[in-house]
Short mmCIF file of C-alpha atoms and ligand atoms in Angstrom, two decimals:
data_model
loop_
_atom_site.label_atom_id
_atom_site.label_comp_id
_atom_site.label_asym_id
_atom_site.label_seq_id
_atom_site.Cartn_x
_atom_site.Cartn_y
_atom_site.Cartn_z
CA MET A 1 -161.28 -23.46 165.66
CA LEU A 2 -158.93 -22.25 162.99
CA CYS A 3 -157.40 -25.02 160.91
CA LEU A 4 -154.19 -24.37 158.99
CA THR A 5 -154.08 -26.14 155.64
CA LEU A 6 -150.58 -27.49 155.09
CA THR A 7 -149.41 -27.40 151.50
CA GLY A 8 -145.67 -27.93 151.86
CA SER A 9 -143.88 -30.39 149.60
CA THR A 10 -142.10 -32.11 152.53
CA LEU A 11 -143.18 -33.07 156.04
CA GLU A 12 -140.42 -30.93 157.48
CA GLU A 13 -141.71 -27.92 155.56
CA ASP A 14 -145.22 -28.59 156.89
CA ARG A 15 -143.85 -28.87 160.41
CA SER A 16 -142.20 -25.46 160.11
CA LEU A 17 -145.52 -24.01 158.85
CA VAL A 18 -147.16 -25.34 162.02
CA ILE A 19 -144.47 -23.76 164.21
CA ARG A 20 -144.75 -20.42 162.40
CA ASN A 21 -148.56 -20.27 162.77
CA ARG A 22 -148.86 -22.15 166.06
CA LYS A 23 -150.29 -19.32 168.17
CA TRP A 24 -153.20 -18.65 165.81
CA ILE A 25 -154.48 -22.18 165.12
CA SER A 26 -156.13 -25.12 166.89
CA LEU A 27 -155.57 -27.88 164.36
CA VAL A 28 -154.00 -28.57 160.97
CA GLU A 29 -154.95 -30.33 157.76
CA LEU A 30 -152.16 -32.34 156.17
CA ARG A 31 -152.68 -32.15 152.43
CA VAL A 32 -150.84 -35.29 151.39
CA ASP A 33 -151.56 -34.49 147.74
CA PHE A 34 -149.13 -31.51 147.97
CA LEU A 35 -146.28 -33.70 149.27
CA LEU A 36 -143.53 -35.15 147.06
CA PRO A 37 -144.05 -38.91 146.37
CA GLU A 38 -141.21 -39.98 148.70
CA GLU A 39 -142.68 -37.79 151.47
CA GLN A 40 -146.18 -39.19 150.98
CA ARG A 41 -144.87 -42.61 151.96
CA LYS A 42 -143.76 -41.24 155.36
CA ALA A 43 -146.92 -39.17 155.96
CA SER A 44 -148.27 -41.46 158.69
CA LEU A 45 -145.51 -40.10 160.94
CA PHE A 46 -146.66 -36.51 160.67
CA PRO A 47 -149.02 -36.40 163.71
CA SER A 48 -146.08 -37.36 165.94
CA MET A 49 -144.06 -34.43 164.54
CA VAL A 50 -146.53 -31.75 165.73
CA ASP A 51 -148.44 -30.98 168.92
CA LEU A 52 -151.85 -30.36 167.36
CA PRO A 53 -154.69 -32.57 166.08
CA VAL A 54 -154.22 -33.40 162.39
CA ILE A 55 -156.77 -33.94 159.61
CA LEU A 56 -155.58 -36.38 156.95
CA THR A 57 -156.59 -35.37 153.43
CA LEU A 58 -155.55 -36.79 150.05
CA ARG A 59 -157.48 -34.67 147.62
CA ARG A 60 -158.30 -35.61 144.01
CA VAL A 61 -157.90 -33.13 141.15
CA CYS A 62 -161.68 -32.97 140.61
CA ASP A 63 -162.09 -31.72 144.21
CA GLY A 64 -159.41 -29.06 143.88
CA GLY A 65 -156.49 -31.28 144.94
CA ARG A 66 -153.38 -32.58 143.22
CA CYS A 67 -153.70 -36.34 143.56
CA THR A 68 -153.69 -37.90 140.09
CA MET A 69 -153.61 -41.58 141.16
CA GLY A 70 -156.35 -44.01 140.23
CA GLU A 71 -159.12 -44.13 142.82
CA LYS A 72 -158.22 -47.59 144.10
CA GLN A 73 -154.60 -46.63 144.60
CA ARG A 74 -155.55 -43.32 146.24
CA LEU A 75 -157.85 -44.94 148.79
CA GLN A 76 -155.24 -47.62 149.54
CA MET A 77 -152.73 -44.84 150.24
CA LEU A 78 -155.24 -43.05 152.48
CA TYR A 79 -155.81 -46.30 154.38
CA ASP A 80 -152.08 -46.88 154.83
CA ILE A 81 -151.31 -43.33 155.99
CA ALA A 82 -154.32 -43.35 158.36
CA LYS A 83 -152.38 -45.85 160.50
CA GLY A 84 -150.66 -42.79 161.94
CA ASP A 85 -152.06 -40.92 164.92
CA PHE A 86 -154.49 -38.68 163.03
CA SER A 87 -157.55 -37.13 164.70
CA TYR A 88 -159.65 -36.84 161.53
CA VAL A 89 -159.65 -38.47 158.09
CA ASP A 90 -161.32 -36.73 155.16
CA ILE A 91 -163.27 -39.02 152.83
CA GLU A 92 -165.13 -37.56 149.86
CA GLU A 93 -168.91 -38.01 149.80
CA ASP A 94 -169.04 -40.12 146.63
CA VAL A 95 -166.61 -42.80 147.87
CA LYS A 96 -168.69 -45.99 148.19
CA LYS A 97 -168.69 -48.28 151.21
CA ALA A 98 -167.41 -51.16 149.06
CA GLU A 99 -164.38 -49.09 148.05
CA LEU A 100 -163.40 -48.72 151.69
CA LYS A 101 -162.62 -52.40 152.39
CA PHE A 102 -158.95 -53.30 152.53
CA LYS A 103 -156.95 -56.51 152.92
CA GLU A 104 -154.06 -56.51 155.37
CA ALA A 105 -150.92 -58.33 154.13
CA GLY A 106 -150.94 -62.02 155.11
CA THR A 107 -154.67 -62.19 155.92
CA GLU A 108 -157.73 -62.93 153.84
CA THR A 109 -160.36 -60.97 155.77
CA LYS A 110 -161.25 -57.54 154.52
CA ILE A 111 -161.12 -54.66 156.97
CA ASP A 112 -163.83 -52.04 156.95
CA PHE A 113 -161.89 -48.76 156.94
CA GLU A 114 -164.73 -46.65 158.33
CA ASN A 115 -165.37 -49.05 161.22
CA LEU A 116 -161.69 -49.21 161.96
CA LEU A 117 -161.46 -45.42 162.15
CA ARG A 118 -164.48 -45.23 164.44
CA MET A 119 -163.04 -47.91 166.71
CA ARG A 120 -159.84 -45.90 166.95
CA ASN A 121 -161.86 -42.75 167.79
CA ILE A 122 -160.79 -41.05 164.59
CA ARG A 123 -163.55 -38.81 163.26
CA ILE A 124 -164.47 -39.13 159.59
CA ILE A 125 -165.05 -35.89 157.70
CA ARG A 126 -167.41 -36.57 154.79
CA SER A 127 -166.62 -33.86 152.27
CA TYR A 128 -168.44 -32.40 149.31
CA HIS A 129 -166.92 -29.82 146.93
CA ASP A 130 -168.39 -27.57 144.29
CA PHE A 131 -166.11 -25.02 142.63
CA GLU A 132 -168.87 -23.65 140.41
CA LYS A 133 -171.86 -22.93 142.62
CA VAL A 134 -173.88 -23.54 145.75
CA PRO A 135 -176.02 -26.58 144.83
CA ALA A 136 -179.79 -26.16 145.07
CA ASP A 137 -180.38 -28.76 147.76
CA ILE A 138 -177.55 -27.77 150.04
CA TYR A 139 -179.38 -28.67 153.27
CA GLY A 140 -180.25 -32.13 151.90
CA HIS A 141 -176.59 -32.63 150.97
CA ILE A 142 -175.39 -31.78 154.45
CA SER A 143 -177.99 -34.02 156.11
CA LYS A 144 -176.90 -36.92 153.89
CA LEU A 145 -173.23 -36.40 154.70
CA ALA A 146 -173.97 -36.30 158.42
CA ALA A 147 -176.30 -39.33 158.35
CA LYS A 148 -173.79 -41.81 159.78
CA GLY A 149 -172.65 -39.56 162.56
CA ASP A 150 -169.67 -38.29 160.60
CA ILE A 151 -168.67 -34.64 160.31
CA ALA A 152 -170.37 -33.20 157.22
CA LYS A 153 -168.17 -30.84 155.23
CA ILE A 154 -169.35 -28.76 152.31
CA ALA A 155 -167.01 -26.46 150.40
CA VAL A 156 -169.09 -24.68 147.78
CA THR A 157 -168.80 -21.51 145.71
CA PRO A 158 -171.31 -18.71 146.29
CA LYS A 159 -171.68 -16.50 143.21
CA SER A 160 -174.08 -13.94 144.69
CA MET A 161 -175.33 -12.50 147.96
CA ILE A 162 -178.36 -14.82 147.69
CA ASP A 163 -175.95 -17.80 147.72
CA VAL A 164 -174.18 -16.33 150.74
CA ILE A 165 -177.54 -16.12 152.55
CA SER A 166 -178.13 -19.82 151.92
CA LEU A 167 -174.83 -20.62 153.66
CA PHE A 168 -175.62 -18.44 156.66
CA LYS A 169 -179.04 -20.16 156.82
CA VAL A 170 -177.43 -23.57 157.33
CA GLN A 171 -177.30 -23.04 161.07
CA GLN A 172 -180.97 -22.15 161.26
CA GLU A 173 -182.07 -24.99 158.96
CA LEU A 174 -179.85 -27.73 160.41
CA LYS A 175 -179.45 -26.81 164.05
CA SER A 176 -179.64 -30.46 165.11
CA ILE A 177 -176.50 -31.33 163.12
CA LYS A 178 -173.78 -30.22 165.51
CA ASP A 179 -170.73 -31.40 163.63
CA LYS A 180 -170.51 -29.70 160.30
CA ILE A 181 -167.99 -27.68 158.35
CA ILE A 182 -169.41 -25.02 156.05
CA ILE A 183 -167.12 -23.20 153.65
CA GLY A 184 -167.98 -20.57 151.05
CA MET A 185 -165.12 -20.42 148.56
CA GLY A 186 -164.15 -17.53 146.27
CA ASP A 187 -164.61 -13.78 146.80
CA PHE A 188 -168.27 -13.96 147.86
CA GLY A 189 -167.38 -16.62 150.42
CA VAL A 190 -164.82 -14.58 152.39
CA CYS A 191 -167.46 -13.35 154.88
CA THR A 192 -168.56 -16.97 155.54
CA ARG A 193 -164.96 -17.94 156.33
CA ILE A 194 -164.59 -15.09 158.82
CA LEU A 195 -168.05 -15.58 160.35
CA TYR A 196 -167.89 -19.38 160.15
CA LYS A 197 -169.50 -19.77 163.55
CA LYS A 198 -172.59 -17.90 162.31
CA CYS A 199 -172.92 -20.55 159.57
CA GLY A 200 -172.77 -23.24 162.26
CA SER A 201 -169.35 -24.42 161.12
CA LEU A 202 -167.00 -26.18 163.54
CA LEU A 203 -163.96 -24.60 161.99
CA SER A 204 -162.59 -22.40 159.25
CA PHE A 205 -159.56 -23.21 157.11
CA CYS A 206 -156.73 -20.75 156.71
CA THR A 207 -153.30 -20.60 155.08
CA ASP A 208 -149.82 -19.60 156.05
CA GLY A 209 -149.88 -16.59 153.75
CA THR A 210 -146.60 -17.46 152.05
CA GLN A 211 -147.88 -20.73 150.59
CA GLN A 212 -149.86 -21.25 147.43
CA LEU A 213 -153.61 -20.84 148.14
CA PRO A 214 -155.07 -24.31 148.69
CA ALA A 215 -158.60 -23.02 148.07
CA PRO A 216 -159.91 -19.77 146.57
CA GLY A 217 -160.73 -17.04 149.09
CA GLN A 218 -158.79 -18.57 151.98
CA LEU A 219 -157.28 -15.98 154.37
CA CYS A 220 -154.05 -16.40 156.28
CA ALA A 221 -154.06 -17.60 159.90
CA GLN A 222 -152.69 -14.37 161.33
CA VAL A 223 -155.35 -12.24 159.62
CA MET A 224 -158.14 -14.62 160.66
CA SER A 225 -156.99 -14.69 164.26
CA GLU A 226 -155.49 -11.26 164.96
CA LEU A 227 -157.45 -8.98 162.63
CA TYR A 228 -160.86 -10.69 162.60
CA ARG A 229 -160.54 -12.71 165.83
CA SER A 230 -162.74 -15.28 164.05
CA ASP A 231 -162.15 -18.01 166.61
CA LYS A 232 -163.09 -15.70 169.50
CA LEU A 233 -166.41 -14.45 168.17
CA ASP A 234 -169.47 -15.58 170.09
CA GLU A 235 -173.23 -15.14 170.06
CA HIS A 236 -172.89 -11.70 171.69
CA THR A 237 -170.46 -10.34 169.09
CA HIS A 238 -171.83 -7.35 167.19
CA ILE A 239 -171.26 -7.68 163.46
CA TYR A 240 -170.25 -4.67 161.38
CA GLY A 241 -168.81 -4.56 157.90
CA ILE A 242 -168.30 -2.87 154.59
CA ILE A 243 -170.26 -3.53 151.42
CA GLY A 244 -168.84 -2.90 147.96
CA ASN A 245 -168.02 -4.49 144.65
CA PRO A 246 -165.09 -5.05 144.57
CA VAL A 247 -164.32 -4.90 148.28
CA HIS A 248 -161.14 -6.95 148.83
CA HIS A 249 -158.86 -3.89 148.55
CA THR A 250 -160.58 -2.01 151.40
CA SER A 251 -158.50 -0.73 154.32
CA SER A 252 -161.49 -0.21 156.62
CA PRO A 253 -161.16 -3.57 158.47
CA LEU A 254 -157.66 -2.41 159.45
CA ILE A 255 -159.20 0.67 161.08
CA HIS A 256 -162.24 -0.79 162.84
CA ASN A 257 -161.12 -4.22 164.07
CA PRO A 258 -158.07 -2.96 166.03
CA GLY A 259 -160.29 -0.13 167.33
CA PHE A 260 -162.86 -2.59 168.69
CA GLU A 261 -160.16 -4.64 170.31
CA ALA A 262 -158.47 -1.63 171.90
CA ILE A 263 -161.67 -0.59 173.69
CA HIS A 264 -162.64 -4.22 174.49
CA TYR A 265 -165.80 -3.97 172.41
CA ASN A 266 -167.05 -7.41 171.39
CA ALA A 267 -167.46 -6.74 167.67
CA VAL A 268 -166.05 -7.61 164.28
CA TYR A 269 -165.88 -5.69 161.01
CA VAL A 270 -166.10 -7.86 157.90
CA PRO A 271 -165.79 -7.16 154.15
CA PHE A 272 -168.93 -8.22 152.24
CA LEU A 273 -168.77 -8.49 148.46
CA VAL A 274 -172.25 -7.36 147.48
CA ASP A 275 -173.90 -7.69 144.07
CA SER A 276 -177.42 -6.93 145.33
CA VAL A 277 -178.01 -4.35 148.05
CA ARG A 278 -181.53 -5.72 148.54
CA ALA A 279 -180.13 -9.20 149.31
CA PHE A 280 -177.55 -7.71 151.65
CA PHE A 281 -180.23 -5.97 153.72
CA LYS A 282 -181.93 -9.37 154.00
CA LEU A 283 -178.69 -10.87 155.31
CA ALA A 284 -178.23 -7.89 157.62
CA GLU A 285 -181.61 -8.62 159.23
CA MET A 286 -180.95 -12.33 159.35
CA ILE A 287 -177.59 -12.24 161.11
CA GLN A 288 -178.33 -8.99 162.94
CA ILE A 289 -175.66 -6.77 161.44
CA HIS A 290 -175.40 -3.64 163.58
CA GLY A 291 -173.98 -1.23 161.05
CA PHE A 292 -171.86 -1.03 157.93
CA SER A 293 -169.78 1.16 155.68
CA VAL A 294 -170.75 1.55 152.06
CA THR A 295 -168.34 1.90 149.19
CA VAL A 296 -168.43 1.95 145.38
CA PRO A 297 -170.84 1.22 143.67
CA HIS A 298 -173.50 1.14 146.42
CA LYS A 299 -173.37 4.63 147.97
CA ARG A 300 -176.55 5.58 146.10
CA ASN A 301 -178.13 2.11 145.92
CA VAL A 302 -178.61 1.79 149.68
CA GLN A 303 -180.87 4.82 149.97
CA PRO A 304 -184.26 3.17 149.23
CA TYR A 305 -183.66 0.89 152.25
CA LEU A 306 -182.94 3.65 154.75
CA GLY A 307 -185.61 4.82 157.17
CA ARG A 308 -183.71 7.99 158.01
CA ILE A 309 -181.03 9.99 156.25
CA THR A 310 -179.12 13.07 157.28
CA ARG A 311 -179.18 16.40 155.47
CA GLU A 312 -175.73 15.66 154.03
CA VAL A 313 -176.82 12.33 152.54
CA LYS A 314 -179.76 14.07 150.92
CA GLN A 315 -177.61 16.85 149.48
CA ILE A 316 -174.76 14.68 148.29
CA GLY A 317 -177.00 11.85 147.14
CA ALA A 318 -174.56 9.35 148.64
CA CYS A 319 -174.41 7.45 151.92
CA ASN A 320 -171.24 5.80 153.22
CA THR A 321 -172.38 4.77 156.70
CA VAL A 322 -175.45 2.81 157.77
CA THR A 323 -176.36 2.16 161.38
CA ARG A 324 -179.26 0.40 163.03
CA ILE A 325 -181.35 2.77 165.13
CA GLN A 326 -184.42 1.30 166.84
CA ASN A 327 -185.11 -1.30 164.15
CA MET A 328 -184.56 1.20 161.40
CA TRP A 329 -181.57 1.82 159.16
CA LYS A 330 -180.07 5.29 159.32
CA GLY A 331 -177.78 6.63 156.60
CA THR A 332 -175.06 9.19 157.23
CA ASN A 333 -172.09 10.45 155.28
CA THR A 334 -168.80 10.53 157.17
CA ASP A 335 -166.83 11.42 154.02
CA TYR A 336 -168.35 14.87 154.40
CA TYR A 337 -167.14 15.47 157.97
CA GLY A 338 -164.02 13.33 157.53
CA PHE A 339 -162.94 15.62 154.72
CA LEU A 340 -163.55 18.74 156.80
CA ALA A 341 -161.72 17.54 159.95
CA PRO A 342 -158.09 18.17 158.80
CA ILE A 343 -158.95 21.73 157.65
CA ALA A 344 -161.36 22.55 160.48
CA ASN A 345 -159.05 25.16 162.04
CA GLN A 346 -158.44 27.04 158.80
CA LEU A 347 -162.16 27.05 158.06
CA ALA A 348 -162.92 28.33 161.55
CA GLN A 349 -160.28 31.06 161.18
CA GLY A 350 -161.73 32.05 157.81
CA THR A 351 -158.47 31.55 155.88
CA ILE A 352 -160.00 29.39 153.15
CA HIS A 353 -162.14 31.46 150.80
CA THR A 354 -161.57 29.71 147.51
CA ALA A 355 -160.97 26.10 146.51
CA LEU A 356 -160.12 24.21 143.35
CA VAL A 357 -161.55 20.67 143.29
CA ILE A 358 -159.97 18.39 140.69
CA GLY A 359 -162.42 15.71 139.53
CA ALA A 360 -166.19 15.37 139.63
CA GLY A 361 -166.77 11.71 140.48
CA GLY A 362 -168.56 10.17 143.46
CA ALA A 363 -165.88 11.21 145.96
CA SER A 364 -165.85 14.84 144.93
CA ARG A 365 -169.58 15.37 145.51
CA ALA A 366 -169.24 15.13 149.31
CA ILE A 367 -166.27 17.49 149.23
CA ILE A 368 -167.87 20.13 147.04
CA TRP A 369 -170.97 20.15 149.25
CA ALA A 370 -168.88 20.31 152.42
CA LEU A 371 -166.92 23.31 151.11
CA HIS A 372 -169.99 25.03 149.74
CA ASN A 373 -171.84 24.64 153.07
CA ARG A 374 -168.83 26.25 154.80
CA GLY A 375 -169.04 29.27 152.52
CA VAL A 376 -166.04 28.42 150.32
CA LYS A 377 -166.21 29.44 146.65
CA VAL A 378 -165.46 26.29 144.64
CA THR A 379 -164.21 25.78 141.11
CA VAL A 380 -164.48 22.22 139.80
CA ILE A 381 -162.09 21.21 137.06
CA ASN A 382 -162.71 17.93 135.31
CA ARG A 383 -161.73 15.99 132.19
CA SER A 384 -165.32 15.98 130.95
CA LEU A 385 -167.23 19.18 131.60
CA GLU A 386 -170.65 17.54 131.44
CA HIS A 387 -169.85 15.28 134.42
CA ALA A 388 -169.01 18.34 136.52
CA GLN A 389 -171.98 20.44 135.45
CA SER A 390 -174.73 19.05 137.68
CA ILE A 391 -172.79 19.11 140.97
CA ALA A 392 -171.53 22.58 140.09
CA SER A 393 -174.99 23.97 139.46
CA GLU A 394 -176.37 22.37 142.65
CA THR A 395 -173.67 24.08 144.69
CA MET A 396 -173.29 27.30 142.70
CA SER A 397 -169.71 26.34 141.82
CA THR A 398 -167.78 27.23 138.68
CA VAL A 399 -166.72 24.59 136.17
CA ASP A 400 -163.63 24.44 134.01
CA SER A 401 -161.75 21.82 132.05
CA LEU A 402 -158.55 20.11 133.16
CA GLU A 403 -156.59 21.73 130.33
CA ASN A 404 -157.15 25.11 131.93
CA CYS A 405 -155.66 24.06 135.25
CA SER A 406 -152.64 26.37 134.88
CA HIS A 407 -155.00 29.40 135.12
CA TYR A 408 -155.50 28.58 138.80
CA SER A 409 -151.80 28.54 139.74
CA GLY A 410 -151.43 30.64 142.89
CA LYS A 411 -155.07 31.79 142.75
CA VAL A 412 -156.82 29.58 145.34
CA ASP A 413 -156.45 28.84 149.06
CA LEU A 414 -157.15 25.13 148.84
CA ILE A 415 -156.65 22.50 146.12
CA VAL A 416 -158.33 19.09 146.47
CA GLN A 417 -157.38 16.18 144.19
CA THR A 418 -160.23 13.65 143.93
CA THR A 419 -159.49 11.75 140.72
CA SER A 420 -157.90 8.30 140.58
CA VAL A 421 -154.93 9.60 138.55
CA GLY A 422 -151.67 8.67 140.34
CA MET A 423 -153.17 5.77 142.28
CA THR A 424 -151.32 2.45 142.58
CA PRO A 425 -150.47 0.76 140.19
CA ASN A 426 -150.26 3.86 137.94
CA GLU A 427 -148.22 5.88 140.37
CA GLU A 428 -146.49 8.08 137.80
CA GLY A 429 -149.77 9.85 136.89
CA ASP A 430 -150.45 13.52 137.69
CA PRO A 431 -153.90 14.86 136.76
CA VAL A 432 -152.74 18.50 136.53
CA PRO A 433 -149.03 18.64 135.56
CA ALA A 434 -149.43 22.24 134.33
CA LEU A 435 -150.79 23.51 137.66
CA ARG A 436 -148.07 25.31 139.66
CA PHE A 437 -148.12 25.75 143.43
CA SER A 438 -147.26 29.05 145.11
CA GLY A 439 -146.45 27.34 148.40
CA LYS A 440 -149.21 29.19 150.24
CA GLU A 441 -152.15 26.97 149.37
CA ILE A 442 -153.24 23.88 151.28
CA VAL A 443 -153.08 20.83 149.02
CA TYR A 444 -155.35 17.93 149.83
CA GLU A 445 -155.09 14.51 148.15
CA LEU A 446 -157.73 11.75 148.42
CA ILE A 447 -155.59 8.87 147.13
CA TYR A 448 -153.99 6.87 149.96
CA HIS A 449 -152.11 4.27 147.91
CA PRO A 450 -149.39 5.39 147.38
CA ARG A 451 -149.12 7.48 150.51
CA GLU A 452 -147.55 10.33 148.54
CA THR A 453 -148.60 10.77 144.92
CA VAL A 454 -146.54 12.66 142.33
CA PHE A 455 -149.05 15.51 142.69
CA LEU A 456 -148.59 15.65 146.47
CA LYS A 457 -144.79 15.47 146.19
CA ARG A 458 -144.82 18.48 143.86
CA ALA A 459 -146.98 20.41 146.32
CA LYS A 460 -144.73 19.50 149.22
CA SER A 461 -141.57 20.58 147.48
CA ALA A 462 -143.23 23.90 146.60
CA GLY A 463 -143.68 24.44 150.36
CA CYS A 464 -147.43 23.82 150.58
CA ARG A 465 -149.10 22.31 153.61
CA VAL A 466 -150.25 18.94 152.33
CA ILE A 467 -152.97 16.61 153.59
CA GLU A 468 -152.61 12.97 152.64
CA GLY A 469 -155.46 10.70 151.56
CA ARG A 470 -154.74 8.61 154.62
CA ASP A 471 -155.77 11.55 156.85
CA MET A 472 -159.25 11.74 155.36
CA LEU A 473 -159.57 7.94 155.35
CA MET A 474 -158.77 7.89 159.06
CA GLU A 475 -161.04 10.82 159.90
CA GLN A 476 -164.07 9.36 158.13
CA GLY A 477 -163.26 5.98 159.69
CA LYS A 478 -163.12 7.47 163.19
CA LEU A 479 -166.53 9.06 162.69
CA GLN A 480 -167.93 5.73 161.51
CA PHE A 481 -166.45 4.08 164.57
CA GLU A 482 -168.29 6.58 166.76
CA ALA A 483 -171.53 5.99 164.87
CA PHE A 484 -171.10 2.23 165.28
CA THR A 485 -169.98 2.01 168.90
CA GLY A 486 -170.88 5.28 170.58
CA TYR A 487 -167.21 5.59 171.67
CA HIS A 488 -164.39 7.77 170.38
CA TYR A 489 -161.80 5.99 168.28
CA PRO A 490 -158.92 5.02 170.63
CA HIS A 491 -156.27 7.69 170.11
CA TRP A 492 -153.43 5.41 171.25
CA ILE A 493 -153.57 3.09 168.25
CA ASN A 494 -152.17 3.70 164.81
CA PRO A 495 -153.79 1.44 162.20
CA LYS A 496 -151.50 -0.02 159.55
CA ILE A 497 -153.43 1.21 156.53
P1 ATR B 1 -164.94 8.20 142.64
O1 ATR B 1 -166.34 7.80 142.87
O2 ATR B 1 -163.94 7.44 143.49
O3 ATR B 1 -164.70 9.66 142.72
P2 ATR B 1 -165.31 8.11 139.81
O4 ATR B 1 -166.73 8.42 139.98
O5 ATR B 1 -164.93 7.05 138.84
O6 ATR B 1 -164.59 7.71 141.17
O7 ATR B 1 -164.59 9.49 139.44
C1 ATR B 1 -163.37 9.53 138.94
C2 ATR B 1 -162.97 10.99 138.66
O8 ATR B 1 -161.65 10.91 138.18
C3 ATR B 1 -163.79 11.68 137.59
O9 ATR B 1 -163.78 13.06 137.81
C4 ATR B 1 -162.99 11.36 136.33
O10 ATR B 1 -163.15 12.28 135.27
P3 ATR B 1 -164.38 12.12 134.22
O11 ATR B 1 -165.59 12.67 134.92
O12 ATR B 1 -163.96 12.95 133.08
O13 ATR B 1 -164.49 10.67 133.91
C5 ATR B 1 -161.59 11.45 136.87
N1 ATR B 1 -160.63 10.69 136.07
C6 ATR B 1 -160.52 9.35 136.03
N2 ATR B 1 -159.51 8.99 135.22
C7 ATR B 1 -158.98 10.15 134.73
C8 ATR B 1 -157.90 10.46 133.84
N3 ATR B 1 -157.16 9.49 133.30
N4 ATR B 1 -157.65 11.74 133.59
C9 ATR B 1 -158.38 12.72 134.15
N5 ATR B 1 -159.41 12.50 134.99
C10 ATR B 1 -159.71 11.23 135.28
#
């Protein structure tokens, strides 16, 4: 189930959030602490305003909420609002039994709030929050919360891949506790939100996307449902992903997930923020990840864990694709072939003899090797000569400094731009402003945000054939898709990268 957290300031606003997200969600959480005081008084009416089950929550500041009332007053308000037709009421783990006894006006007997909720078939969610860490005894915590038959909810903050593993282990450790909600907050926790079922969680919270984030790392309902299909994943779903640090900016989920869906392949592709490659391989074994993409800074780090690597990975010293082959991890490099795909015809026709590669970072290594192996004479120009020297000597290429770029105007068949200069948000940058284009060369850019850099615009207006960064991104992605699924990437879809 996907649960939309409602953080509007009025009930009407919350109702319109429900309508807007209706097709992606199964229930909603009314965050009374986000409502204006006059709206809070009417909150018991909210379940009758929507056609979905509603969780009632009045969150304190110390648990990430906005309610600043005294505890007695807060619980009294929760009790009063709970008279509405809610399906669940959230009560924090440290609220004592004695604090949950309330007097009704005109009577002397005290009513036990928990018993009353149970009699009315309203489920209690016993919640525990930690915005700093994953506590050491997480399984003990969950067992305690679930002891009275309530739904145990833990929202904790993983700070490493090891912490993420402990959340995915909940299901294994506490299989007998059926009703639990497990949430990993923050950047490390994103994969636990998407794969919430693998953690044994009943549901995952999501936002409207236009609202203020109620909890760190929460994704919007549309992305959770349409891109990741989180609520439709089952025990047969093959898990794929991308590892990197950072990883939130990656476009690869936008390539692979729609591809899986188009060919009706039961799989999901998830971003994993990874600090330790060793820990990630442990997770990969534990939750049976079938394959993954690798991005900065792990393209070299994965190699000790691979049972097989291709010739290209060995030459380049970098692996961007890992697949599981007969209980062994195999490393390939689709940047290499993805780069070559858009210029395959020219290479086959023998019209590219010389190339100028701008930049000597991680991305340029695959390109220089690919060109060298196709018999193209490469010159690498880079800001710092020493960075370019080793790749150049490995591939018998020439090295020059960026300042000399104008010497190559009109002298090469292909120019490839591999530096980060001109990338969003510094879109005005051009790594080689003194380099002039004759109009005859092919100009290849690796940056895909923005779609057209200043450098590429100059090349285009000089009449060059240009290849956008998006082309290589798609080509390497298609090859990964084939390595993952064994099927060609569906030609009829056009990912919104
Ligand atoms: P990637 O792995 O994505 O290629 P990288 O390893 O950081 O990224 O490489 C970045 C490349 O862009 C390098 O060639 C770098 O030049 P240096 O080797 O001299 O560092 C180049 N680069 C980055 N910022 C630059 C700038 N402002 N001007 C010129 N070149 C720059």
